[in-house]
PDB file of C-alpha atoms in Angstrom:
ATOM      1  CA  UNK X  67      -5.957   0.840  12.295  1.00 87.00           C
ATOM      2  CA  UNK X  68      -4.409   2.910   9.605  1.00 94.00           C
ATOM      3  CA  UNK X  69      -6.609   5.559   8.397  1.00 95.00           C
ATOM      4  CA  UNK X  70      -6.696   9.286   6.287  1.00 96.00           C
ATOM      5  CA  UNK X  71      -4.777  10.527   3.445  1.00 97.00           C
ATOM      6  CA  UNK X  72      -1.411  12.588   3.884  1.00 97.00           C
ATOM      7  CA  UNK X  73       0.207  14.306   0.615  1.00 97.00           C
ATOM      8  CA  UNK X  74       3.922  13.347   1.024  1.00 97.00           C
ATOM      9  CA  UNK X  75       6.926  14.469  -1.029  1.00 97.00           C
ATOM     10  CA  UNK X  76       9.455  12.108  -2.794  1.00 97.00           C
ATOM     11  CA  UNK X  77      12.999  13.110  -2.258  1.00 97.00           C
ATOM     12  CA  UNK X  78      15.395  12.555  -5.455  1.00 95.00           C
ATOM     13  CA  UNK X  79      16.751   9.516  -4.061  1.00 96.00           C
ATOM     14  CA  UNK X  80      13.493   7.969  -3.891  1.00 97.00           C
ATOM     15  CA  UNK X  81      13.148   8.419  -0.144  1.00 98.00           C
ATOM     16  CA  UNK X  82       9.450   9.143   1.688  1.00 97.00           C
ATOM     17  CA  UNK X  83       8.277  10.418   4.625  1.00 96.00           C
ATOM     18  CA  UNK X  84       6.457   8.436   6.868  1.00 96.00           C
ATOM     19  CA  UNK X  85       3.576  10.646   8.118  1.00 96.00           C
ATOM     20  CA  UNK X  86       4.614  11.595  12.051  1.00 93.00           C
ATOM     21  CA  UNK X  87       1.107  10.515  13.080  1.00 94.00           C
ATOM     22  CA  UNK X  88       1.610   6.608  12.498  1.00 95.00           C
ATOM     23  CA  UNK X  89       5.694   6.842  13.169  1.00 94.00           C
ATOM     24  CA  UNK X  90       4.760   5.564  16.725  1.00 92.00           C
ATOM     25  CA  UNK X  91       2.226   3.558  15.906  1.00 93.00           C
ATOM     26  CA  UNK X  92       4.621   1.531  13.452  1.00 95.00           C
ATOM     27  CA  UNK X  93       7.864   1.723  15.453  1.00 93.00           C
ATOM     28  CA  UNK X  94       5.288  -0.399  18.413  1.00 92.00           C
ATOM     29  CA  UNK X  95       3.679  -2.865  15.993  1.00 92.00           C
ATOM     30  CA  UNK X  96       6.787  -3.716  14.229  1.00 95.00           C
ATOM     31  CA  UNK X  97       9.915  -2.079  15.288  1.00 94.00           C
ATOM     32  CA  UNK X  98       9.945  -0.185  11.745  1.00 95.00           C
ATOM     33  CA  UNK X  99       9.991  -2.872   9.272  1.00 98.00           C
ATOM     34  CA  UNK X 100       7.597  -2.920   6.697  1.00 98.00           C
ATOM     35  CA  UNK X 101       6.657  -4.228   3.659  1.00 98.00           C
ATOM     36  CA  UNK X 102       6.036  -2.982   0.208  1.00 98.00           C
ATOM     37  CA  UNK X 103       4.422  -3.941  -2.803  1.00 98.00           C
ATOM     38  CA  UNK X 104       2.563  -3.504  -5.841  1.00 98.00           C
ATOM     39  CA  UNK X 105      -1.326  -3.919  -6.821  1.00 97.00           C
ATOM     40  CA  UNK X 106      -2.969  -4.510  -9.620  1.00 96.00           C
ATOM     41  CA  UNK X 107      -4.596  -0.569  -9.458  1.00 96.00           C
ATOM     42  CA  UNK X 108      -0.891   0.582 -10.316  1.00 97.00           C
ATOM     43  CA  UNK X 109      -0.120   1.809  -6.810  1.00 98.00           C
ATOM     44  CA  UNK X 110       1.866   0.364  -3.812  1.00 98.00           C
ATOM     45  CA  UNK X 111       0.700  -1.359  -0.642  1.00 98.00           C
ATOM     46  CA  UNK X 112       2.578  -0.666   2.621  1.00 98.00           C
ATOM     47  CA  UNK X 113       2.273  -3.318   5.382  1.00 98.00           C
ATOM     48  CA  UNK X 114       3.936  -3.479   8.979  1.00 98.00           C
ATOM     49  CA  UNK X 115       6.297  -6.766   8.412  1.00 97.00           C
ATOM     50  CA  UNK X 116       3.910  -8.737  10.590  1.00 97.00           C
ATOM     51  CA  UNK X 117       0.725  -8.113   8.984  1.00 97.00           C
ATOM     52  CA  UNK X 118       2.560  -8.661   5.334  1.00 98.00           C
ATOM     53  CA  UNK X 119       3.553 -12.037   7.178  1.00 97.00           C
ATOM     54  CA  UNK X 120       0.005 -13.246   7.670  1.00 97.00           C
ATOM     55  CA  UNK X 121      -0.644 -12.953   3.842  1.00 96.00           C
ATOM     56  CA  UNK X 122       2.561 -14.037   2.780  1.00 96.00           C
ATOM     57  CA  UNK X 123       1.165 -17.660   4.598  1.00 97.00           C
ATOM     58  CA  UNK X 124      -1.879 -16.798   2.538  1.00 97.00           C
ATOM     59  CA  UNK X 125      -0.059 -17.097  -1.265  1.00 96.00           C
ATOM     60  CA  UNK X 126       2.069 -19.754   0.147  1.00 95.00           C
ATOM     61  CA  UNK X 127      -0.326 -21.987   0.954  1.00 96.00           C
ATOM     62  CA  UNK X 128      -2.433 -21.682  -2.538  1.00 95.00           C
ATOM     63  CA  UNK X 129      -2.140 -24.539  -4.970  1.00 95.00           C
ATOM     64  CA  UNK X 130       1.285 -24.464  -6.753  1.00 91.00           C
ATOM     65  CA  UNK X 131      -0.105 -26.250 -10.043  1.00 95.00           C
ATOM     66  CA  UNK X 132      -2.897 -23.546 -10.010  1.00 96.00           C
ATOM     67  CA  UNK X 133      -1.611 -20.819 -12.747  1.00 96.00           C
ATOM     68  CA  UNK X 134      -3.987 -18.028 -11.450  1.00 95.00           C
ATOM     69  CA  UNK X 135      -2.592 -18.996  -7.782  1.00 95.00           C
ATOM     70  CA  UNK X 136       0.679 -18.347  -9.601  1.00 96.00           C
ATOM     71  CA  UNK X 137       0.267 -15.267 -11.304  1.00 96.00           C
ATOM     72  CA  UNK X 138      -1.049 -13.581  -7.921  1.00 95.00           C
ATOM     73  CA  UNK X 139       2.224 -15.241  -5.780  1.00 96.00           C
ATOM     74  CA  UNK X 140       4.619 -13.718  -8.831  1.00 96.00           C
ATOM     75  CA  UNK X 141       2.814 -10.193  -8.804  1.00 97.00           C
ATOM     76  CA  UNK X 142       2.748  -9.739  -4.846  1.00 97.00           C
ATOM     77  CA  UNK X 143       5.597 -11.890  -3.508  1.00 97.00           C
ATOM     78  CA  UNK X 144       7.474 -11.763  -5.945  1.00 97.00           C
ATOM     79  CA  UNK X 145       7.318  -7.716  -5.767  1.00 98.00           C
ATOM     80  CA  UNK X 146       7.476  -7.698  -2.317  1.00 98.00           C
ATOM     81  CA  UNK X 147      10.701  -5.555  -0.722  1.00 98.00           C
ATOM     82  CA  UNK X 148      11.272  -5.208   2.685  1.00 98.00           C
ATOM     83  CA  UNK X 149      11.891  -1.261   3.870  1.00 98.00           C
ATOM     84  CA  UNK X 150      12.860  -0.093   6.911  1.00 97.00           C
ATOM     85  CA  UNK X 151      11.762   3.099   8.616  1.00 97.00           C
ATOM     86  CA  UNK X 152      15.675   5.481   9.080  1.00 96.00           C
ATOM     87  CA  UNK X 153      15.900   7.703  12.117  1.00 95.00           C
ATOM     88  CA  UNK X 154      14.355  10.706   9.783  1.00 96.00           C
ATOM     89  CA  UNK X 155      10.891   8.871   9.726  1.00 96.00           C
ATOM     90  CA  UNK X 156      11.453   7.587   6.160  1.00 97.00           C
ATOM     91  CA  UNK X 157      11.874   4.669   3.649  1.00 98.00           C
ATOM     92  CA  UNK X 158      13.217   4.311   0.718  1.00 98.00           C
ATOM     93  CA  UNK X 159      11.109   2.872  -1.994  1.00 98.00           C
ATOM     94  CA  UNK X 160      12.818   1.180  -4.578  1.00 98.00           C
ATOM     95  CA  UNK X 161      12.997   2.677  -8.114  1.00 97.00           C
ATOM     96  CA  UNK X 162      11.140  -0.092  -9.936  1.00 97.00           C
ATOM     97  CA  UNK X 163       8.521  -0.265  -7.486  1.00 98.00           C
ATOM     98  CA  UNK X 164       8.057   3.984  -7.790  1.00 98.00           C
ATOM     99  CA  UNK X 165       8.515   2.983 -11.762  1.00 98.00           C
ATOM    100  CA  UNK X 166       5.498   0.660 -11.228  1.00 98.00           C
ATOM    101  CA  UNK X 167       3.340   3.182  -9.864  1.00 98.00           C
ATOM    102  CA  UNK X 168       4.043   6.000 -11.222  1.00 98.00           C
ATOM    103  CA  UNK X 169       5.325   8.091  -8.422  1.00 97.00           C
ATOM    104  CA  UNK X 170       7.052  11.226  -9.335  1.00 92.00           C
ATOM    105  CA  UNK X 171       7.017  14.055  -6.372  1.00 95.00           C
ATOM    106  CA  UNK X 172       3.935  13.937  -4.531  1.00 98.00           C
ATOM    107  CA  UNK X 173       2.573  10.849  -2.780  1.00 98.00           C
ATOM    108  CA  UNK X 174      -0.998  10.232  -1.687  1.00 98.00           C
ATOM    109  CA  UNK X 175      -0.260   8.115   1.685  1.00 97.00           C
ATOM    110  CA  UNK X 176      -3.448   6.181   2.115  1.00 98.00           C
ATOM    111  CA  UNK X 177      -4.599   4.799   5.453  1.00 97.00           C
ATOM    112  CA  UNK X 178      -6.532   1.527   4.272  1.00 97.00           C
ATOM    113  CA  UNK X 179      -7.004  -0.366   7.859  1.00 95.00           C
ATOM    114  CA  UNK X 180      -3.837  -2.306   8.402  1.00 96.00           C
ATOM    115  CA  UNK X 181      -2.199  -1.427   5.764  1.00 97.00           C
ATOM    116  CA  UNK X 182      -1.619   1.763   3.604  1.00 98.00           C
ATOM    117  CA  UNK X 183      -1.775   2.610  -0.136  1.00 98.00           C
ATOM    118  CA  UNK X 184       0.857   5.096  -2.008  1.00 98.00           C
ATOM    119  CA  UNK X 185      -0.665   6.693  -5.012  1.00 98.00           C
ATOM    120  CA  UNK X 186       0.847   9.319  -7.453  1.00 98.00           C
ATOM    121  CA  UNK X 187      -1.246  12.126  -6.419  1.00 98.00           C
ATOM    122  CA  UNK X 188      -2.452  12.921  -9.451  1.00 97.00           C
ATOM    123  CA  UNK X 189      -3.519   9.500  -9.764  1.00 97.00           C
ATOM    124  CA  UNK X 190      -5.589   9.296  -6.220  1.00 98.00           C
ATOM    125  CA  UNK X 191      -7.485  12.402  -6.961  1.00 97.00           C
ATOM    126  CA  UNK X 192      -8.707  11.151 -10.460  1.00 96.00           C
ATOM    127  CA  UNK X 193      -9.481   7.764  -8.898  1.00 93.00           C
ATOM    128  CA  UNK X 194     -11.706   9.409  -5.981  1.00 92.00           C
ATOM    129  CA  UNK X 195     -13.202  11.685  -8.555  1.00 92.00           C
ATOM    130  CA  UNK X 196     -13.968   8.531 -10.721  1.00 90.00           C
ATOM    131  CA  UNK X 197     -15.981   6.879  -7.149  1.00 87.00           C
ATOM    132  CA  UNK X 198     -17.938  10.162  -6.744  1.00 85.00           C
ATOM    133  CA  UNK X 199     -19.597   9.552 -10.043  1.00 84.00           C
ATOM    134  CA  UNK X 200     -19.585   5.749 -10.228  1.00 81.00           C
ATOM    135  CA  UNK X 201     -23.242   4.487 -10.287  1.00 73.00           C
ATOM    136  CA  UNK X 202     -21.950   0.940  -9.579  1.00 77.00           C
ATOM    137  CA  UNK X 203     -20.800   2.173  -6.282  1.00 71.00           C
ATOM    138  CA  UNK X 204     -23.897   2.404  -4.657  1.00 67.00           C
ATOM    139  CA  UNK X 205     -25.467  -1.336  -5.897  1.00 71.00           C
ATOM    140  CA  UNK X 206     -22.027  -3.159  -4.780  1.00 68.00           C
ATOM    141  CA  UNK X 207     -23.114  -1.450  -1.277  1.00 63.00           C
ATOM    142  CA  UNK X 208     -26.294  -2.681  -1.557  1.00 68.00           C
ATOM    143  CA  UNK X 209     -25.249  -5.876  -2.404  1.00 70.00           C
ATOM    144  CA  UNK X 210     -22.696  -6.488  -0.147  1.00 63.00           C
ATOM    145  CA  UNK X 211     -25.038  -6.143   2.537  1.00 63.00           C
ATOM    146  CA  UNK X 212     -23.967  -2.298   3.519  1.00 63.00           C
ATOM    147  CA  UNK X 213     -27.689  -1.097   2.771  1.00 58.00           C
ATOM    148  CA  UNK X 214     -28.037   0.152   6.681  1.00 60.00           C
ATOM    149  CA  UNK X 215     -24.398   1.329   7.622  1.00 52.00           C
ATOM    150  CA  UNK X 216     -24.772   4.948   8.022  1.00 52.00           C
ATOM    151  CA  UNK X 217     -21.770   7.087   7.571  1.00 54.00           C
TER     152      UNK X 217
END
């Protein structure tokens, strides 16, 4: 499991550090290939190749005739680039996907279970700030049946 935020730099060429902490942890669950891709919160999402693989079966196997079904294959499949970790622990993120989500210079590198989200800084600390003081926050917790987890 991916987890934590690290604030990473993007070199001029569009290159980004991998943080060292999940280097290994990548290089064992898929030799360093990965996946990324956009989301519809205007950041990326970074998957080992294997676990992008699973939900690549997932889009394929919606109905082609259904245009919603569509729209959702176009925006994440069709997005989709594979990127390989180099021998200086980083990838290269292509310039329409860092067009896409804004990033400039600093990255928020977001551990999100199996996968990870990259956010313009900027744009991850307004989006926590913007949880802290949403209301609705707390009832979709209730609601979803989170009433008793402690944290």
């Amino acid at each position: 499991m991916f987890r934590g935020v690290a604030i990473v730099n993007l070199d001029a060429k569009g290159r980004l550090a991998i943080p060292s902490r999940h280097r290994d942890r990548l290089q064992a669950s898929c030799e360093s290939h990965l996946v990324i891709t956009v989301d519809r919160d205007r950041c990326l999402l970074l998957y080992p190749e294997p676990e992008w693989e699973v939900i690549e079966r997932q889009f394929a196997a919606l109905p082609a005739l259904d245009p919603t079904a569509r729209a959702l294959q176009r925006l994440y499949v069709g997005n989709a680039q594979e990127v390989d970790i180099d021998a200086q622990g980083r990838i290269l993120v292509p310039q329409y996907l860092r067009d896409f989500a804004a990033l400039d210079k600093r990255v928020a590198f977001v551990g999100q279970g199996i996968k990870f989200e990259l956010w313009d800084e900027a744009a991850w600390q307004a989006r926590n700030e913007a949880a802290l003081n949403d209301s609705a926050i707390g009832d979709l917790a209730l609601t979803a049946g989170l009433g008793s987890l402690t944290l």
